[in-house]
Each structure stands twice: as C-alpha cells, then as structure tokens.
Amino acid sequence: MNRSKKEEIVSNGPHRIVFANEKGGTGKSTTAVHVAIALAYQGARVAAIDLDSRQRTLHRYLENRAETARRRQIDLPTATFAVHAGDDVEALDALVEAMGAEADFIVFDTPGRDDPLARHVATRADTLVTPLNDSFVDFDLIGQVDAETFKVRRLSFYAELIWEARKKRAMATIRDARRDMDWVVVRNRTGYTEARNQRRIDQALTELSRRVGFRIASGLSERVIYRELFPSGLTLLDKGHLGELGTSHLVARQELRTLIAGLNLPVLRQKGQLALEGVT
C-alpha cells in the first residue's frame, strides 16, 4: 500500500534532525532554531532538545520566543523544548520518547565539543546537519588536507564516526525498516572569503563528500540580524513582527529559504515549494 510522506513520518516515529559538530562558533544553534520554526510554520509538530546544558542557546532562544508571544499577545509558531542535563543516555532516550510521542520532528542542538550524548544522537539521526564556516580550520573537523596540494589526505575522527554509524544504520534500514541517515554539511559563511581559498574549500568538500557520502548545502552568512533577534526569540520567518526589513535582511531570508529547501526534509518533499510560501 502506498503511503504519503506525512503518513510515513507518523508511523515510523518523529524525524530526528541533529545539528552537530565538535567545534563551536559555526552557527549550529541559530540554524537549528530557524529550521525548527520553519517546520512549525508549515504546520508540523516540532520538539527541540538542547544538549548543551551550559550554554543552552537553543533553549534560551525558544524561551525568549515564548515570552515575546505572551508579552505582545501574539501567536508565534514554535516548538516544545527542553534541556537535557547530565550524561545519562537512558534518561535522554526517555526524554526523546516522551517528547517525540506528540511530534513530527525532533530537533537536537548539541555542544560544540566532543560529547558522548552528542555522538549518541548523531549516530541515530535521520538528518544529520553539520554546519561549517568556510575555512580550513572548520574543514579539519571532517577531513585533513595536504598543505601543498589541498587534496584530502584522510578523514577526521568525527567523519569516521559518522561513516561507521551510517554503515550500521544501512543494515538497520533493511532489518528494522528504519530510514537512511542523510548527512548534510551546511556551509555557513562568516564574511568575505578570498576567491582562491574559496575554490580550494569547494574542491576539498566535493572530494570528501564523494568519499564519505554527505551532501553539501548552502547555509547562512554572518549577519548582525541573527544576534539582534535572540533577545526577542523572533526569527527571520516572523515577517509581520519584525518591522521594516532592510535589503540585507531580505537577502538573509532568501538564504534561509534556500537552506530549508536544501535539507530536503520529509514535509518539504511532500508539500514542495507551497510549504515555503507560508513563511515568505
């Protein structure tokens, strides 16, 4: 019997989107919040779990959003949210099960460091999103390049971890009817990148993607607007509540739309461009 993508999400449990790498400052939390809110705008039920119990950026952002909705007496699409503290994997799994019972998607934001719980959720992701700034400092997280040729010499420990997880997942996909893991490396840009260095990063990422099997998606530029919105919990999707938008804000909104489409999430595959029209 044929089933729609939405039916598939419900019957197989919530789609897990994990934002993870082992380096801070790459835009994980900002990207995670905007993806969660974009899904909520499309009518999806979204749960968000913050695994960084020290920074709590995702959790604080959504707290600020809830407070703004109460203060202004407005309806803002959002996610249910929680922080998981400690290192108990079983307690985390119980939280995921409880929050996932009423969710189509669960969004995880992980610490920017080597963390056992981050590894745990990353290896169980349906969509694993690894934001990287456009620099070889960040590229080193997933692969090492030759200093002269900039050819990829070997995978990093993190890339090998995900590679092994995907191989195990492939067997479980057949045995337990689980989804394949879709690994997406999102290129966030911190500012101007010299053209020659940009080409080198392009080539190295393309080479490594063929070896490891991740996809590459365009991410977000470094813009003051993201930092300005944090206290209110608003996002670039909340058009009616942001006031007058400048040109740079409109460009940033288009970048976000491109990112959401590039993640190729199940609801987007079902609804296509029409789903994005709700957040234009």
mmCIF file of C-alpha atoms in Angstrom, residues 113-216:
data_model
loop_
_atom_site.group_PDB
_atom_site.id
_atom_site.type_symbol
_atom_site.label_atom_id
_atom_site.label_comp_id
_atom_site.label_asym_id
_atom_site.label_seq_id
_atom_site.Cartn_x
_atom_site.Cartn_y
_atom_site.Cartn_z
ATOM 1 C CA ARG A 113 32.821 19.829 21.680
ATOM 2 C CA ASP A 114 33.386 16.088 21.833
ATOM 3 C CA ASP A 115 30.424 14.892 23.876
ATOM 4 C CA PRO A 116 29.067 11.343 24.388
ATOM 5 C CA LEU A 117 25.415 12.389 24.213
ATOM 6 C CA ALA A 118 26.078 14.380 21.033
ATOM 7 C CA ARG A 119 27.607 11.268 19.491
ATOM 8 C CA HIS A 120 24.652 9.215 20.681
ATOM 9 C CA VAL A 121 22.037 11.362 18.957
ATOM 10 C CA ALA A 122 24.223 11.995 15.884
ATOM 11 C CA THR A 123 24.526 8.298 15.129
ATOM 12 C CA ARG A 124 20.730 7.965 15.421
ATOM 13 C CA ALA A 125 19.822 10.967 13.296
ATOM 14 C CA ASP A 126 17.528 10.774 10.287
ATOM 15 C CA THR A 127 19.003 14.063 9.083
ATOM 16 C CA LEU A 128 22.425 14.990 10.463
ATOM 17 C CA VAL A 129 23.310 18.629 9.865
ATOM 18 C CA THR A 130 26.943 19.673 10.298
ATOM 19 C CA PRO A 131 27.347 23.446 9.931
ATOM 20 C CA LEU A 132 30.825 24.588 8.936
ATOM 21 C CA ASN A 133 32.271 28.031 8.467
ATOM 22 C CA ASP A 134 34.007 28.444 5.127
ATOM 23 C CA SER A 135 37.548 27.884 6.369
ATOM 24 C CA PHE A 136 40.055 25.063 6.559
ATOM 25 C CA VAL A 137 40.035 25.460 10.340
ATOM 26 C CA ASP A 138 36.471 24.147 10.332
ATOM 27 C CA PHE A 139 37.088 21.737 7.456
ATOM 28 C CA ASP A 140 39.637 19.980 9.668
ATOM 29 C CA LEU A 141 36.703 18.703 11.697
ATOM 30 C CA ILE A 142 35.764 16.262 8.939
ATOM 31 C CA GLY A 143 38.995 15.848 6.956
ATOM 32 C CA GLN A 144 42.657 16.786 6.775
ATOM 33 C CA VAL A 145 44.158 18.268 3.627
ATOM 34 C CA ASP A 146 47.669 18.326 2.222
ATOM 35 C CA ALA A 147 49.402 21.628 2.965
ATOM 36 C CA GLU A 148 50.699 21.983 -0.608
ATOM 37 C CA THR A 149 48.004 20.498 -2.839
ATOM 38 C CA PHE A 150 44.959 20.926 -0.537
ATOM 39 C CA LYS A 151 43.905 17.401 -1.511
ATOM 40 C CA VAL A 152 42.152 15.417 1.213
ATOM 41 C CA ARG A 153 44.685 13.172 2.962
ATOM 42 C CA ARG A 154 42.426 11.392 5.425
ATOM 43 C CA LEU A 155 39.145 11.539 7.255
ATOM 44 C CA SER A 156 38.913 13.036 10.711
ATOM 45 C CA PHE A 157 37.798 11.000 13.703
ATOM 46 C CA TYR A 158 34.364 12.643 13.521
ATOM 47 C CA ALA A 159 33.864 11.748 9.864
ATOM 48 C CA GLU A 160 34.928 8.162 10.565
ATOM 49 C CA LEU A 161 32.452 8.006 13.453
ATOM 50 C CA ILE A 162 29.570 9.093 11.231
ATOM 51 C CA TRP A 163 30.747 6.803 8.410
ATOM 52 C CA GLU A 164 30.609 3.793 10.733
ATOM 53 C CA ALA A 165 27.231 4.884 12.104
ATOM 54 C CA ARG A 166 25.820 5.148 8.591
ATOM 55 C CA LYS A 167 27.041 1.654 7.707
ATOM 56 C CA LYS A 168 25.320 0.218 10.782
ATOM 57 C CA ARG A 169 22.253 2.291 10.006
ATOM 58 C CA ALA A 170 22.148 0.874 6.465
ATOM 59 C CA MET A 171 21.801 -2.629 7.882
ATOM 60 C CA ALA A 172 19.123 -1.497 10.332
ATOM 61 C CA THR A 173 17.287 0.244 7.490
ATOM 62 C CA ILE A 174 16.698 -3.118 5.845
ATOM 63 C CA ARG A 175 16.258 -5.173 9.028
ATOM 64 C CA ASP A 176 14.106 -2.778 11.067
ATOM 65 C CA ALA A 177 12.575 -0.623 8.297
ATOM 66 C CA ARG A 178 14.439 2.447 9.553
ATOM 67 C CA ARG A 179 15.220 5.466 7.428
ATOM 68 C CA ASP A 180 18.606 6.007 5.853
ATOM 69 C CA MET A 181 20.673 8.714 7.511
ATOM 70 C CA ASP A 182 21.002 11.836 5.364
ATOM 71 C CA TRP A 183 24.195 13.701 6.301
ATOM 72 C CA VAL A 184 24.188 17.334 5.192
ATOM 73 C CA VAL A 185 27.218 19.614 5.569
ATOM 74 C CA VAL A 186 25.921 23.193 5.664
ATOM 75 C CA ARG A 187 28.351 25.908 4.604
ATOM 76 C CA ASN A 188 27.845 28.965 6.756
ATOM 77 C CA ARG A 189 29.876 31.992 5.739
ATOM 78 C CA THR A 190 31.461 34.272 8.301
ATOM 79 C CA GLY A 191 32.288 37.039 5.819
ATOM 80 C CA TYR A 192 34.435 37.674 2.782
ATOM 81 C CA THR A 193 36.466 34.661 1.682
ATOM 82 C CA GLU A 194 39.326 35.138 -0.762
ATOM 83 C CA ALA A 195 38.414 33.589 -4.145
ATOM 84 C CA ARG A 196 41.342 31.192 -4.377
ATOM 85 C CA ASN A 197 40.772 29.889 -0.866
ATOM 86 C CA GLN A 198 37.064 29.568 -1.672
ATOM 87 C CA ARG A 199 37.871 27.347 -4.659
ATOM 88 C CA ARG A 200 40.159 25.189 -2.534
ATOM 89 C CA ILE A 201 37.441 24.668 0.051
ATOM 90 C CA ASP A 202 34.930 23.890 -2.722
ATOM 91 C CA GLN A 203 37.229 21.248 -4.193
ATOM 92 C CA ALA A 204 38.111 19.681 -0.855
ATOM 93 C CA LEU A 205 34.462 19.472 0.250
ATOM 94 C CA THR A 206 33.387 17.978 -3.066
ATOM 95 C CA GLU A 207 36.154 15.370 -2.905
ATOM 96 C CA LEU A 208 35.350 14.435 0.676
ATOM 97 C CA SER A 209 31.598 14.305 0.038
ATOM 98 C CA ARG A 210 32.182 11.664 -2.625
ATOM 99 C CA ARG A 211 34.301 9.590 -0.263
ATOM 100 C CA VAL A 212 32.080 9.845 2.807
ATOM 101 C CA GLY A 213 28.656 10.348 1.271
ATOM 102 C CA PHE A 214 27.426 13.625 2.721
ATOM 103 C CA ARG A 215 25.544 16.292 0.789
ATOM 104 C CA ILE A 216 26.540 19.959 0.706
#
